[in-house]
Coordinates of C-alpha atoms in Angstrom, one line a residue:
X1241 CA 0.0 0.1 0.0
X1242 CA 2.8 2.4 0.8
X1243 CA 4.4 1.7 -2.6
X1244 CA 1.3 1.9 -4.7
X1245 CA 0.5 5.5 -2.9
X1246 CA 4.1 6.7 -3.6
X1247 CA 3.7 5.7 -7.2
X1248 CA 0.2 7.5 -7.6
X1249 CA 1.6 10.7 -6.2
X1250 CA 4.7 10.6 -8.5
X1251 CA 2.5 9.9 -11.6
X1252 CA 0.4 12.7 -10.6
X1253 CA 3.4 14.9 -10.8
X1254 CA 3.0 16.0 -7.1
X1255 CA 5.6 16.5 -4.4
X1256 CA 5.2 15.3 -1.0
X1257 CA 4.8 19.1 0.2
X1258 CA 2.1 19.6 -2.4
X1259 CA 0.2 16.5 -1.6
X1260 CA 0.3 17.5 1.9
X1261 CA -1.3 20.7 1.5
X1262 CA -4.1 19.1 -0.5
X1263 CA -4.9 16.6 2.3
X1264 CA -4.4 18.8 5.3
X1265 CA -1.6 16.7 6.4
X1266 CA 2.1 17.4 7.5
X1267 CA 4.6 16.5 4.9
X1268 CA 6.3 14.5 7.5
X1269 CA 3.1 12.2 7.8
X1270 CA 3.0 11.7 4.1
X1271 CA 6.5 10.5 4.0
X1272 CA 6.2 8.1 6.9
X1273 CA 2.9 6.7 5.2
X1274 CA 4.9 6.4 1.8
X1275 CA 8.0 4.7 3.5
X1276 CA 5.8 2.3 5.5
X1277 CA 6.9 3.7 8.8
X1278 CA 3.5 4.6 9.7
X1279 CA 0.1 2.9 9.3
X1280 CA -2.5 5.3 7.5
X1281 CA -5.9 5.2 8.7
X1282 CA -8.7 4.4 6.2
X1283 CA -9.8 8.1 6.5
X1284 CA -5.9 9.2 5.7
X1285 CA -6.1 6.8 2.5
X1286 CA -9.4 8.2 1.5
X1287 CA -7.9 11.9 1.5
X1288 CA -4.7 11.1 -0.3
X1289 CA -7.0 9.3 -2.9
X1290 CA -9.2 12.1 -3.4
X1291 CA -6.7 14.7 -3.5
X1292 CA -4.7 12.4 -6.3
X1293 CA -8.0 11.9 -8.2
X1294 CA -7.3 8.1 -8.5
X1295 CA -9.9 6.2 -10.7
X1296 CA -12.6 4.4 -8.8
X1297 CA -11.4 0.9 -9.3
X1298 CA -8.0 1.5 -7.9
X1299 CA -9.2 3.6 -5.2
X1300 CA -11.5 0.7 -4.0
X1301 CA -8.8 -1.9 -3.9
X1302 CA -6.4 0.5 -1.9
X1303 CA -9.2 1.1 0.5
X1304 CA -9.7 -2.7 0.9
X1305 CA -6.0 -3.0 1.8
X1306 CA -6.3 -0.1 4.1
X1307 CA -9.1 -1.8 6.0
X1308 CA -7.3 -4.8 6.2
X1309 CA -4.0 -3.0 7.7
X1310 CA -6.3 -1.5 10.2
X1311 CA -7.7 -4.9 11.6
X1312 CA -5.5 -7.1 13.5
X1313 CA -6.6 -10.8 14.8
X1314 CA -4.8 -12.9 17.2
X1315 CA -5.8 -16.0 18.3
X1316 CA -5.8 -17.2 21.9
X1317 CA -3.7 -20.3 20.8
X1318 CA -1.3 -18.0 19.5
X1319 CA -1.1 -16.2 22.9
X1320 CA -0.9 -19.6 24.7
X1321 CA 2.0 -20.6 22.8
X1322 CA 4.1 -17.7 24.0
X1323 CA 2.5 -17.6 27.2
X1324 CA -0.8 -15.8 28.5
X1325 CA 1.5 -13.9 31.0
X1326 CA 2.7 -11.9 27.6
X1327 CA -0.7 -10.9 26.8
X1328 CA -1.0 -9.5 30.2
X1329 CA 2.2 -7.8 29.7
X1330 CA 0.8 -6.3 26.4
X1331 CA -2.3 -5.0 27.8
X1332 CA -0.3 -3.4 30.7
X1333 CA 1.6 -1.7 28.0
X1334 CA -1.6 -0.6 26.3
X1335 CA -3.1 0.5 29.3
X1336 CA 0.0 2.7 30.3
X1337 CA -0.1 4.4 27.1
X1338 CA -3.6 5.4 27.3
X1339 CA -5.5 8.1 29.3
X1340 CA -9.2 7.2 28.9
X1341 CA -10.4 3.6 28.9
X1342 CA -14.0 2.4 28.4
X1343 CA -14.6 -1.3 29.1
X1344 CA -17.8 -2.8 27.8
X1345 CA -18.2 -6.1 29.5
X1346 CA -21.5 -8.0 28.8
X1347 CA -20.1 -11.4 29.8
X1348 CA -17.6 -11.4 32.6
X1349 CA -15.7 -8.9 34.8
X1350 CA -12.4 -7.6 33.0
X1351 CA -9.2 -9.0 34.5
X1352 CA -8.5 -5.3 35.9
X1353 CA -11.4 -6.0 38.3
X1354 CA -10.5 -9.4 39.1
X1355 CA -9.7 -11.2 42.6
X1356 CA -7.1 -13.9 42.5
X1357 CA -9.6 -16.6 42.8
X1358 CA -11.5 -15.4 40.3
X1359 CA -8.7 -14.7 38.0
X1360 CA -7.6 -18.3 38.4
X1361 CA -11.1 -19.5 37.3
X1362 CA -11.3 -17.3 34.1
X1363 CA -7.8 -18.2 33.0
X1364 CA -8.0 -22.0 33.5
X1365 CA -8.7 -24.0 30.4
X1366 CA -12.7 -24.2 29.7
X1367 CA -13.0 -26.9 26.9
X1368 CA -10.8 -29.8 25.8
X1369 CA -9.7 -27.6 22.5
X1370 CA -8.2 -24.8 24.9
X1371 CA -4.2 -24.8 24.8
X1372 CA -2.3 -25.4 27.7
X1373 CA -1.3 -22.4 29.7
X1374 CA 0.7 -21.2 32.8
X1375 CA -2.1 -20.1 34.9
X1376 CA -0.2 -19.0 38.0
X1377 CA 2.0 -16.8 35.9
X1378 CA -0.6 -15.4 34.0
X1379 CA -2.7 -14.7 37.1
X1380 CA 0.5 -12.8 38.6
X1381 CA 0.9 -10.8 35.6
X1382 CA -3.1 -9.6 35.8
X1383 CA -2.6 -8.8 39.4
X1384 CA 0.1 -6.6 38.6
X1385 CA -1.6 -5.1 35.9
X1386 CA -4.2 -3.5 38.5
X1387 CA -1.5 -0.9 39.8
X1388 CA -2.7 1.1 36.8
X1389 CA -6.0 1.7 38.5
X1390 CA -4.0 3.9 41.4
X1391 CA -2.7 6.2 38.7
X1392 CA -5.1 9.4 39.0
X1393 CA -4.0 10.6 35.5
X1394 CA -6.0 7.5 33.8
X1395 CA -9.7 7.3 34.1
X1396 CA -11.7 4.0 33.6
X1397 CA -15.3 3.4 32.7
X1398 CA -16.2 -0.4 33.4
X1399 CA -19.9 -1.0 31.8
X1400 CA -21.2 -4.3 32.9
X1401 CA -24.7 -6.2 32.3
X1402 CA -26.2 -7.7 35.3
X1403 CA -25.4 -11.1 33.6
X1404 CA -21.6 -10.4 33.9
X1405 CA -21.9 -9.8 37.4
X1406 CA -24.0 -12.7 38.3
X1407 CA -22.6 -15.6 36.0
X1408 CA -21.7 -18.3 38.2
X1409 CA -17.9 -18.6 37.0
X1410 CA -16.6 -19.6 40.3
X1411 CA -18.1 -21.0 43.8
X1412 CA -20.3 -18.6 45.7
X1413 CA -17.7 -17.6 48.0
X1414 CA -15.4 -16.3 45.3
X1415 CA -18.3 -14.8 43.5
X1416 CA -19.3 -12.9 46.6
X1417 CA -15.6 -11.6 47.0
X1418 CA -15.5 -10.6 43.5
X1419 CA -18.6 -8.4 43.6
X1420 CA -17.3 -6.9 47.0
X1421 CA -14.0 -6.0 45.3
X1422 CA -15.7 -4.4 42.5
X1423 CA -18.1 -2.4 44.6
X1424 CA -14.5 -1.3 46.7
X1425 CA -12.9 -0.4 43.2
X1426 CA -15.7 1.8 42.3
X1427 CA -14.9 4.1 45.2
X1428 CA -11.6 5.3 43.4
X1429 CA -12.0 8.7 42.1
X1430 CA -10.8 7.8 38.5
X1431 CA -13.0 4.7 38.2
X1432 CA -16.8 4.4 37.3
X1433 CA -18.5 0.9 37.5
X1434 CA -21.7 0.9 35.7
X1435 CA -24.2 -1.9 35.5
X1436 CA -27.1 -2.5 33.2
X1437 CA -29.8 -4.3 34.8
X1438 CA -31.7 -7.0 33.3
X1439 CA -35.0 -5.1 33.6
X1440 CA -33.7 -2.2 31.4
X1441 CA -35.2 -1.7 27.9
X1442 CA -32.1 -1.0 25.9
X1443 CA -32.4 -0.6 22.2
X1444 CA -29.1 -2.7 21.4
X1445 CA -27.7 -5.9 21.7
X1446 CA -24.6 -6.7 23.9
X1447 CA -22.8 -9.1 21.7
X1448 CA -19.1 -8.8 22.2
X1449 CA -16.6 -7.5 25.1
X1450 CA -14.9 -4.4 23.6
X1451 CA -12.5 -1.8 25.0
X1452 CA -11.7 1.7 23.7
X1453 CA -8.5 3.1 24.4
X1454 CA -8.6 6.7 24.2
X1455 CA -10.2 7.4 20.7
X1456 CA -7.5 5.5 18.7
X1457 CA -8.3 1.9 19.0
X1458 CA -10.7 -0.7 20.0
X1459 CA -10.1 -4.6 20.9
X1460 CA -13.1 -6.7 20.7
X1461 CA -12.8 -10.4 22.3
X1462 CA -14.1 -13.5 20.4
X1463 CA -14.4 -17.1 21.6
X1464 CA -11.2 -17.9 19.6
X1465 CA -9.3 -14.4 20.0
X1466 CA -9.1 -10.9 19.8
X1467 CA -9.7 -8.2 16.9
X1468 CA -8.1 -4.8 17.0
X1469 CA -9.7 -1.9 15.2
X1470 CA -8.0 1.2 14.5
X1471 CA -10.5 3.0 11.7
X1472 CA -11.4 6.2 13.3
X1473 CA -15.3 5.1 12.3
X1474 CA -15.0 1.9 14.0
X1475 CA -13.7 3.5 17.2
X1476 CA -16.6 6.1 17.0
X1477 CA -19.1 3.4 16.3
X1478 CA -18.2 1.4 19.4
X1479 CA -17.8 4.6 21.5
X1480 CA -21.8 5.3 20.4
X1481 CA -22.5 1.8 21.5
X1482 CA -21.1 2.3 24.6
X1483 CA -23.1 5.6 25.2
X1484 CA -26.2 3.8 24.5
X1485 CA -25.7 1.1 27.0
X1486 CA -24.4 3.5 29.6
X1487 CA -27.5 5.8 29.4
X1488 CA -29.5 2.6 30.6
X1489 CA -27.1 1.7 33.5
X1490 CA -26.8 2.1 37.1
X1491 CA -23.9 4.2 38.3
X1492 CA -22.2 5.6 41.2
X1493 CA -23.8 4.7 44.9
X1494 CA -26.7 2.8 43.0
X1495 CA -24.0 0.3 41.0
X1496 CA -22.1 0.0 44.4
X1497 CA -25.2 -0.9 46.4
X1498 CA -26.1 -3.5 43.7
X1499 CA -22.6 -5.2 44.0
X1500 CA -22.8 -5.4 47.7
X1501 CA -26.3 -6.7 47.9
X1502 CA -25.3 -9.4 45.0
X1503 CA -22.4 -10.1 47.3
X1504 CA -24.9 -10.7 50.1
X1505 CA -26.9 -13.1 48.1
X1506 CA -24.0 -15.5 47.0
X1507 CA -23.2 -15.6 50.5
X1508 CA -26.6 -16.5 51.6
X1509 CA -27.4 -19.0 48.9
X1510 CA -23.9 -20.8 49.9
X1511 CA -25.3 -21.1 53.3

């Protein structure tokens, strides 16, 4: 794609500086895109192609390349081969490079909210086809990641469905501890935990776990792996979805009270 964009610019008789002016980009950005040192967004490619007045069939092919380049997929098998703790290290770096993080959690609380016993359950093998993994090392790495919640320069919104809170992924005492822990974390000034109750009438379907990092990328979890989206339109779409669900959620003291009441229910059920 980089070679093609450079060839099209040269064929149009434009310098990098003139193309940059037409696209309202810096000449440095144009150079980095053409040399493959920077990944252009789909919007960047659209602006360059429009400035070069590229024929429709050529533009369509390059836009397809741009969309593929802006979507990454990694399977959990691939992560397991190098060690799931490496995935935790990758997430830690991503969190350290972001300021605003929004987690949509329709099925399970995220690792940043886990107590150790719950983390052990979620990181253990589920079905026979799951690859072997070093659970203890992955859990240790997950627990270390949670230190980022104490950084007041970063803000976190964890938006869960009621099912994510109550799904019995562990024994009742562990579920109770998990709920109580989330209620405690929700008291941090830079953390908001919101819960969409089952009774809420929501004009959207909670299909996938996703996390939006600032406004630059989205990670989407699947059964088999994880997809990373960088197209600004994909990011904006997920931000809009997040806002819809958040509008129907319990927040603040209501969410904390719900979590503590649910913890009590788990303990009473165990007795």
